[in-house]
Short mmCIF file of C-alpha atoms and ligand atoms in Angstrom, two decimals:
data_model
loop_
_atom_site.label_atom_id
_atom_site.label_comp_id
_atom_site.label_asym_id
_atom_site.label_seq_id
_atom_site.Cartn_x
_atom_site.Cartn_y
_atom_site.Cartn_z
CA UNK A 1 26.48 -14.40 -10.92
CA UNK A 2 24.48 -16.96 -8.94
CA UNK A 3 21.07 -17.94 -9.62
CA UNK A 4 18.97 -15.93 -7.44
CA UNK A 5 20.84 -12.74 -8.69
CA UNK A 6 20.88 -13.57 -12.09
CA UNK A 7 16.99 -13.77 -11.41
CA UNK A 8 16.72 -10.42 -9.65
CA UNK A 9 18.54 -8.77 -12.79
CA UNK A 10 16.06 -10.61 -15.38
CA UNK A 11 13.11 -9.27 -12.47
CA UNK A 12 14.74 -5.52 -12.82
CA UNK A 13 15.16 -6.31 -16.28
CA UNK A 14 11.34 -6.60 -16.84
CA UNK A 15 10.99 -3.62 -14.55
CA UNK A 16 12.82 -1.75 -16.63
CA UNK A 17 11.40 -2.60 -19.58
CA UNK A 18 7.52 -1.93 -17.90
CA UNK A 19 8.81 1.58 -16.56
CA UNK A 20 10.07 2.84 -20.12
CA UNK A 21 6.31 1.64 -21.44
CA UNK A 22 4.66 3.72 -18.80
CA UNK A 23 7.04 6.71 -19.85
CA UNK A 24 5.69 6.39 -23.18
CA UNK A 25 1.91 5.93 -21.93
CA UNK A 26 2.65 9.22 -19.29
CA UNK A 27 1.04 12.00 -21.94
CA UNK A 28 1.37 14.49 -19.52
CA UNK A 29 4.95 14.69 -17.85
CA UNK A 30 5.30 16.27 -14.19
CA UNK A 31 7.19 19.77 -14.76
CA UNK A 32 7.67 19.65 -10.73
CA UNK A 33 4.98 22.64 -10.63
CA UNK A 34 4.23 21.89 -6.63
CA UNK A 35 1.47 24.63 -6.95
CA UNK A 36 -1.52 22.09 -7.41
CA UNK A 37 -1.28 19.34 -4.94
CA UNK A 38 -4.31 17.10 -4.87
CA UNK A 39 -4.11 15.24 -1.55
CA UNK A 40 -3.52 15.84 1.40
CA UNK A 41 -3.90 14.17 5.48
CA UNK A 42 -2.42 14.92 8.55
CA UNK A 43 -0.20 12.45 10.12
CA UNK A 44 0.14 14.42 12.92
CA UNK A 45 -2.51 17.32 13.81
CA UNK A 46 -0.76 20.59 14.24
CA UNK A 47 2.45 18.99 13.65
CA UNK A 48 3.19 17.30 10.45
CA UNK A 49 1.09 17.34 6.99
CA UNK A 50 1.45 15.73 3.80
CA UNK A 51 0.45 16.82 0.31
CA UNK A 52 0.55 14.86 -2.68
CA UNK A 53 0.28 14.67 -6.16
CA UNK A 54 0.40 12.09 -9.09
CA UNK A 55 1.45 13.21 -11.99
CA UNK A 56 2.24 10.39 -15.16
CA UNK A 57 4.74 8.02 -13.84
CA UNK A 58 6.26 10.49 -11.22
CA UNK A 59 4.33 11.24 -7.42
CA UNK A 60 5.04 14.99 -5.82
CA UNK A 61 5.14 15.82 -2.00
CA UNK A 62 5.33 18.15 0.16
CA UNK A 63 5.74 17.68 3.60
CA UNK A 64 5.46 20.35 6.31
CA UNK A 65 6.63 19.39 9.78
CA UNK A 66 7.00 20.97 13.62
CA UNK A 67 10.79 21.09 13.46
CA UNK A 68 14.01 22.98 12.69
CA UNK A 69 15.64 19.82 12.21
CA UNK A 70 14.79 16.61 9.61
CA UNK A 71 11.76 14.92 8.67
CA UNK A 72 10.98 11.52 7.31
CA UNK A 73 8.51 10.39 4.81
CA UNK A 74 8.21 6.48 4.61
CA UNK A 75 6.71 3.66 2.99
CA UNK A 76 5.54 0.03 4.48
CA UNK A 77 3.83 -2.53 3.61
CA UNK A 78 3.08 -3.25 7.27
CA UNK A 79 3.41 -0.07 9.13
CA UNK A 80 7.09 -1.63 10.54
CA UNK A 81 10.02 0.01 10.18
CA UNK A 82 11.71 -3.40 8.78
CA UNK A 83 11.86 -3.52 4.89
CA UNK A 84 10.58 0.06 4.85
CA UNK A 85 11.58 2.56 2.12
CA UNK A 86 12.26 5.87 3.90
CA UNK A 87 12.58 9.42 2.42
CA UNK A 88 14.70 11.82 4.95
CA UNK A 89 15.62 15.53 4.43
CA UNK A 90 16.60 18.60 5.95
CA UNK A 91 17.41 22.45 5.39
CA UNK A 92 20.91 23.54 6.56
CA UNK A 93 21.67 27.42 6.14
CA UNK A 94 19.63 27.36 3.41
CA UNK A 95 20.13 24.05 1.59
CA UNK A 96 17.67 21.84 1.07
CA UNK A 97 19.22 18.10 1.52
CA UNK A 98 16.62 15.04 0.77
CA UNK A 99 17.63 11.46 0.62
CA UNK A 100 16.55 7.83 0.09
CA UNK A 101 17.26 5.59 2.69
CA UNK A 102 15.62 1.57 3.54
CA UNK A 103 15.44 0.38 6.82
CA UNK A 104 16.44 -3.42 7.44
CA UNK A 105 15.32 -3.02 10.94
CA UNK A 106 14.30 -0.82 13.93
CA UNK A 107 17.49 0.78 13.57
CA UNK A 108 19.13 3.79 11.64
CA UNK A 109 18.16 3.70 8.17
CA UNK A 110 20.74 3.09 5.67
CA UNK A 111 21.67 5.09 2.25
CA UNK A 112 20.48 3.53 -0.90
CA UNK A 113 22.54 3.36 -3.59
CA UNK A 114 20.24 4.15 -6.00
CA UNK A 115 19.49 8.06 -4.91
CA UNK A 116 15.50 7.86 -6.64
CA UNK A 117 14.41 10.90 -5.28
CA UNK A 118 14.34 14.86 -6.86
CA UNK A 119 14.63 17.16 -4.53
CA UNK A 120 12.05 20.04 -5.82
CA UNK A 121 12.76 22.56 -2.85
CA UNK A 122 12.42 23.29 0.82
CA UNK A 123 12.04 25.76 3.57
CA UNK A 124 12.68 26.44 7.30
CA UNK A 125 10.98 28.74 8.25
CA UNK A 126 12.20 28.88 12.41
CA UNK A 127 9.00 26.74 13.27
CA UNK A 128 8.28 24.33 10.66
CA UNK A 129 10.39 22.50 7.68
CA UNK A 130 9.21 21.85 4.78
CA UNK A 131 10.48 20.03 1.76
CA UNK A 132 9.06 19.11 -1.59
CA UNK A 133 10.23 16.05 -3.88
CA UNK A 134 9.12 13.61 -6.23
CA UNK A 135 10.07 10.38 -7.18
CA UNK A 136 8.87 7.97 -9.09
CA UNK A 137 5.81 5.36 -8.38
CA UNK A 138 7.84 2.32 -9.25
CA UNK A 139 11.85 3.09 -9.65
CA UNK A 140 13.12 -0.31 -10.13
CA UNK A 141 15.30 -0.50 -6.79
CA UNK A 142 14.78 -2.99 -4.28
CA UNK A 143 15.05 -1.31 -1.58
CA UNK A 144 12.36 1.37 -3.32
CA UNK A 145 8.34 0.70 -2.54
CA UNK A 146 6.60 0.87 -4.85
CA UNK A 147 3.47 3.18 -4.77
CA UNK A 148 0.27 0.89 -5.92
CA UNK A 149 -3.78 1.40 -5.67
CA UNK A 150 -3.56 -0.52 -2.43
CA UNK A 151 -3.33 1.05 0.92
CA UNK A 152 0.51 1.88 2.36
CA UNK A 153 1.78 2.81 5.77
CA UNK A 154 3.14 6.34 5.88
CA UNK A 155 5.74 6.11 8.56
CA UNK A 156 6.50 9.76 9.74
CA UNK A 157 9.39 10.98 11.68
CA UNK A 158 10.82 14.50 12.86
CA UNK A 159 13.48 15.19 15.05
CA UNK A 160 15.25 18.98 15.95
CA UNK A 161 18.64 19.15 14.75
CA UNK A 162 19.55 18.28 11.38
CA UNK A 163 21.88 15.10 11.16
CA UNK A 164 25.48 14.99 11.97
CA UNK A 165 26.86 14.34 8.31
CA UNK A 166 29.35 11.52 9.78
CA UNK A 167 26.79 9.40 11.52
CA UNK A 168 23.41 10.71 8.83
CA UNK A 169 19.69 11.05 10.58
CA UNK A 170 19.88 8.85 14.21
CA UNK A 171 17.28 6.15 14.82
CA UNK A 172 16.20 7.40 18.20
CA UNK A 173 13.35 10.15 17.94
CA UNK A 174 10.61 10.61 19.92
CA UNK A 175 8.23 12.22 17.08
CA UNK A 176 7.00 9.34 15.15
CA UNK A 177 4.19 7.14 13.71
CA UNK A 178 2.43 5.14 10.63
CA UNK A 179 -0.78 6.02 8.94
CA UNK A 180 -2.71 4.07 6.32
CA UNK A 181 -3.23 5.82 2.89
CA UNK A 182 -4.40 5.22 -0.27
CA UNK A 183 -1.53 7.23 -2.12
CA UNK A 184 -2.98 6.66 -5.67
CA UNK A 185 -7.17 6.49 -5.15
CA UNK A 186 -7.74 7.95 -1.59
CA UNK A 187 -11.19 7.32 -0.93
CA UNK A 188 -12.41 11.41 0.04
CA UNK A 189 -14.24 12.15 3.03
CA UNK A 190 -16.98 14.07 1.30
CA UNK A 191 -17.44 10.82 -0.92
CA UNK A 192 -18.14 9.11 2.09
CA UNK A 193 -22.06 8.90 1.97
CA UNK A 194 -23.84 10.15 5.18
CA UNK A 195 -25.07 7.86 7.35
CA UNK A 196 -29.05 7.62 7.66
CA UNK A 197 -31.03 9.03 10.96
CA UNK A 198 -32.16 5.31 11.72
CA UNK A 199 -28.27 4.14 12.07
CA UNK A 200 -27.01 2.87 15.34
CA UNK A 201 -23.40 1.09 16.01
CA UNK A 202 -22.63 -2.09 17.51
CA UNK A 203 -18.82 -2.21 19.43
CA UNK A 204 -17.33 -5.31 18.83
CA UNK A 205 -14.11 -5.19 21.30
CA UNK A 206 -11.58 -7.53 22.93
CA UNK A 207 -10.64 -5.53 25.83
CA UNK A 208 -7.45 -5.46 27.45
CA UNK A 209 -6.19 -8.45 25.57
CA UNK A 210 -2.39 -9.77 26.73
CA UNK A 211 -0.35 -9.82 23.69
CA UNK A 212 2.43 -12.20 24.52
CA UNK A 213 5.99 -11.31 23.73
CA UNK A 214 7.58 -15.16 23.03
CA UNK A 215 5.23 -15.55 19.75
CA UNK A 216 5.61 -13.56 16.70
CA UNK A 217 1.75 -14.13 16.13
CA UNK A 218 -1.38 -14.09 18.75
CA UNK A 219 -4.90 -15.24 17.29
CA UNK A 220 -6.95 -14.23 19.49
CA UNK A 221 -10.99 -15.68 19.70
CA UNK A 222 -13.88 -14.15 21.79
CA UNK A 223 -17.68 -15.01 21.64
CA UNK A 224 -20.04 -11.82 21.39
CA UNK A 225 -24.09 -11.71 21.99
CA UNK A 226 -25.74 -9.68 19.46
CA UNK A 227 -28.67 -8.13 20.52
CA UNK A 228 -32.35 -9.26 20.17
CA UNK A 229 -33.76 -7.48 16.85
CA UNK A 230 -36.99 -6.59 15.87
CA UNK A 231 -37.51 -7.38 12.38
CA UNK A 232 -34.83 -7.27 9.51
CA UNK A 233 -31.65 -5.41 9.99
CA UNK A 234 -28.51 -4.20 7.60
CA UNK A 235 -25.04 -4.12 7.98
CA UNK A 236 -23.97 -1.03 6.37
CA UNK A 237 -20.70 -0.48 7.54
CA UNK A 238 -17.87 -1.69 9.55
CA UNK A 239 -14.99 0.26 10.70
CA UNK A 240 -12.00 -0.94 12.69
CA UNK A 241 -11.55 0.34 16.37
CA UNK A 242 -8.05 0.31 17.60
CA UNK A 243 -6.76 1.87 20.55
CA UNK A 244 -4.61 4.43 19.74
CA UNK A 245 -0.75 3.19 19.86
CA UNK A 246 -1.98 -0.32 19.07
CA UNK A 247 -2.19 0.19 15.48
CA UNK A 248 1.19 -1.43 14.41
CA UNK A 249 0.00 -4.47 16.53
CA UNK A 250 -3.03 -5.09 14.57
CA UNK A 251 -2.91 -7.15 11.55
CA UNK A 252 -6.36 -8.39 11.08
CA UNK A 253 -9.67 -8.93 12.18
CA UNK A 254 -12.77 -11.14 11.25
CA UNK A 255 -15.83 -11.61 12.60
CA UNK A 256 -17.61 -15.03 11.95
CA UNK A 257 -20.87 -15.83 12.73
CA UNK A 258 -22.53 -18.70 14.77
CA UNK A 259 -25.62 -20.31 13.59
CA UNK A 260 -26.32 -22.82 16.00
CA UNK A 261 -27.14 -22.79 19.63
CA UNK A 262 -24.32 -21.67 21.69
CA UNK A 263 -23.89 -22.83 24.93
CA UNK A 264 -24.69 -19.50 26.47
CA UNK A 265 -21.86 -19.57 29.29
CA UNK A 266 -19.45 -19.86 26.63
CA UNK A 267 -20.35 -16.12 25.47
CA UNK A 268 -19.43 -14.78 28.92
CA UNK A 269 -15.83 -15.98 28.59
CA UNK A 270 -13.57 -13.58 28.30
CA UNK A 271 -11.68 -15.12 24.96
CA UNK A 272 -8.44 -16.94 24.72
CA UNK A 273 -6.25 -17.80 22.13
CA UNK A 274 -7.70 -19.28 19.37
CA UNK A 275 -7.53 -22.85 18.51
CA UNK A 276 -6.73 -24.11 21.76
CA UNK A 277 -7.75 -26.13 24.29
CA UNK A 278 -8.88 -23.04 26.21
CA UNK A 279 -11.15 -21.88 23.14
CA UNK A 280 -14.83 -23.33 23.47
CA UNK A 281 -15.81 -26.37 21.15
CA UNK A 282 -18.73 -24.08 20.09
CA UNK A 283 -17.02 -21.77 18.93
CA UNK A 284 -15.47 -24.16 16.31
CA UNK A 285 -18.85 -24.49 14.26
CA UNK A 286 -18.72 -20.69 13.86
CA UNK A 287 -17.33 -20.52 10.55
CA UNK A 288 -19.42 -18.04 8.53
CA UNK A 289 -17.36 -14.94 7.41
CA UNK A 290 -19.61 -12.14 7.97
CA UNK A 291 -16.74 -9.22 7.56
CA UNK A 292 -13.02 -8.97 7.73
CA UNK A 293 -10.43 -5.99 8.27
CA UNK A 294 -6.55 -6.25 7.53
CA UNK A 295 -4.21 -3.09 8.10
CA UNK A 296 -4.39 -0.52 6.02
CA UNK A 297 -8.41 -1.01 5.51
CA UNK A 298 -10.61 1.97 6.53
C1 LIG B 1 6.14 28.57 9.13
O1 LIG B 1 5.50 27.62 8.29
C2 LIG B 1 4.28 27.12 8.79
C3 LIG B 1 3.80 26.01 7.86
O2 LIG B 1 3.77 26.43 6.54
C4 LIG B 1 3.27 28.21 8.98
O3 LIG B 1 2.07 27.70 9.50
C5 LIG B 1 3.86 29.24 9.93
O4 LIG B 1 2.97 30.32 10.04
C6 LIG B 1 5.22 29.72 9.44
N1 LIG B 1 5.81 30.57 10.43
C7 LIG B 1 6.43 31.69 10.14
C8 LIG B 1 7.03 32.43 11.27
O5 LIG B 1 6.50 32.11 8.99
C1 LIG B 2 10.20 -8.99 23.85
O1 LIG B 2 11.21 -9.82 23.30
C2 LIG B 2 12.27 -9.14 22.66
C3 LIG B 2 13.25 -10.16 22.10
O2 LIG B 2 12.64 -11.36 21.81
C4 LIG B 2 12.98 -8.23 23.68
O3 LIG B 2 13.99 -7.50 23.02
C5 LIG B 2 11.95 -7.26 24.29
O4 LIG B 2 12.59 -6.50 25.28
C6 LIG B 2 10.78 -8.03 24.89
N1 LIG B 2 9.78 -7.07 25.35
C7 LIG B 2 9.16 -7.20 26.52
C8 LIG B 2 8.16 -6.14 26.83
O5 LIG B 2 9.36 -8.12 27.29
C1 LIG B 3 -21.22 -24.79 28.76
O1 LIG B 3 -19.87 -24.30 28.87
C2 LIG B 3 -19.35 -24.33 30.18
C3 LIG B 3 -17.99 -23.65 30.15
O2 LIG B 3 -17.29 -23.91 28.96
C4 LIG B 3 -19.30 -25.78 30.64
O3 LIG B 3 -18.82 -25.81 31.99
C5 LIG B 3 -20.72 -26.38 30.59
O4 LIG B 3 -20.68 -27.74 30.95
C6 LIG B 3 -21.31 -26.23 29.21
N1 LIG B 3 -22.71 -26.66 29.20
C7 LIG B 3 -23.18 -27.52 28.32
C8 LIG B 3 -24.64 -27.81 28.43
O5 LIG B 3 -22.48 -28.04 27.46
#
């Protein structure tokens, strides 16, 4: 046993350990009773929902897609299908098949070997599949996500035709996409206070920005004129606009804030990469962190 493996059984070890202790602390166990599922968003409108519930140690769901064939469920940390944990099933002639796979890559996923998930039923009903399992928030397998407070990507997939059992579920489908959630403490939209009469929105957008293919990362820095305002204003809320499609290419934004005078031609570039000879030397002194965004924020 070399090092690094001895040190992933001492890690599982611990995990173990912390996942019997949360047993314990679990008063109420999940009987698998799907009938009273909590959450719920649409990852695709008309064509695939999610339900969920958290129950103890164990989380429930139900998913209900536009196909006769499978449907995937998975987990990222960054909406990519690398190092994602991916739940796949299926109903053939009646039986309801639901497995745990990780993806290494954008490729087919591959089988655990740890099987963590309970397969708690499923239908198909000629239009839609659905399928209801449960599985545990943290299951101690590495190739396993697990389910925190903090925001996850939902990859979905569907695909007609359930899997051939010699190859499993195929890579290629057309049907697919991520969606940020808060699995544990969703944050409702009728908790969402209303906006007052007196609000009005400023678009902050880099349009039609290049993203180039030769480097994994692409800062990209553009100067924006606020308006003139009349007396004392407040920022009440920021939301992130991305163009739909675009979202696994986002990582993060920030907006800083210049307090000196800019040379005003500099705010009519059209932005460049940041930290380059092309970016302006003004916008160097703008170093004020007035709000940030990373994936998975609302
Ligand atoms: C099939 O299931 C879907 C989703 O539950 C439902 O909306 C639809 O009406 C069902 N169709 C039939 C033919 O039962
Ligand atoms: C980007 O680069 C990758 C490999 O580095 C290549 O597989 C892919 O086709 C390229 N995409 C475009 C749009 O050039
Ligand atoms: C303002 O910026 C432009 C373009 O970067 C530059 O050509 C010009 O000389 C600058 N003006 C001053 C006063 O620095």
């Amino acid at each position: 046993m070399g090092a690094t493996e001895c040190f992933r059984w001492v890690l599982k070890f611990i995990c173990i350990l912390l996942a019997t202790y949360l047993n314990r602390a679990a008063t109420v166990q999940d009987s698998g009773d799907v009938s009273l599922f909590t959450l719920h968003t649409a990852l695709r409108d008309g064509d695939y929902y999610v339900r969920w519930k958290v129950n103890g140690e164990y989380i429930t769901f139900e998913t209900t897609a536009r196909t006769t064939g499978y449907v995937a469920l998975g987990f990222s940390t960054n909406g990519g299908m690398a190092g994602s944990d991916i739940i796949i099933g299926w109903v053939n002639d009646g039986e309801v098949i639901i497995q745990d796979y990780h993806a290494i890559g954008e490729e087919q996923p591959l089988l655990d070997e740890s099987q963590d998930v309970e397969i708690l039923g499923g239908t198909d009903n000629g239009t839609f599949t659905t399928l209801r399992f449960r599985r545990k928030l943290e299951t101690c397998d590495d190739n396993d996500c697990t389910i925190t407070e903090g925001t996850v990507r939902l990859l979905w997939a569907f695909r007609d035709g359930d899997p051939d059992p010699a190859i499993g579920p195929q890579y290629h489908v057309t049907n697919r996409g991520a969606k940020s959630a808060y699995l544990l403490n969703p944050v409702k939209k009728e908790d969402v206070e209303p906006l007052p009469d007196d609000t009005y929105a400023i678009d902050i957008i880099n349009d039609k920005v290049h993203i180039q293919n030769k480097t994994d990362t692409t800062y990209w820095c553009q100067g924006f004129k606020l308006p003139e305002f009349n007396g004392i204003h407040h920022l009440i809320r920021i939301e992130p606009i991305i163009q739909p499609g675009h979202e696994a290419l986002i990582h993060h934004m920030n907006v800083y804030g210049c307090y000196h005078d800019l040379n005003q031609t500099d705010l009519h570039l059209k932005g460049g990469v940041c930290n380059t000879d092309n970016m302006p030397d003004d916008f160097k002194q703008c170093k004020v962190l007035i709000m940030g965004w990373a994936f998975g924020g609302e």
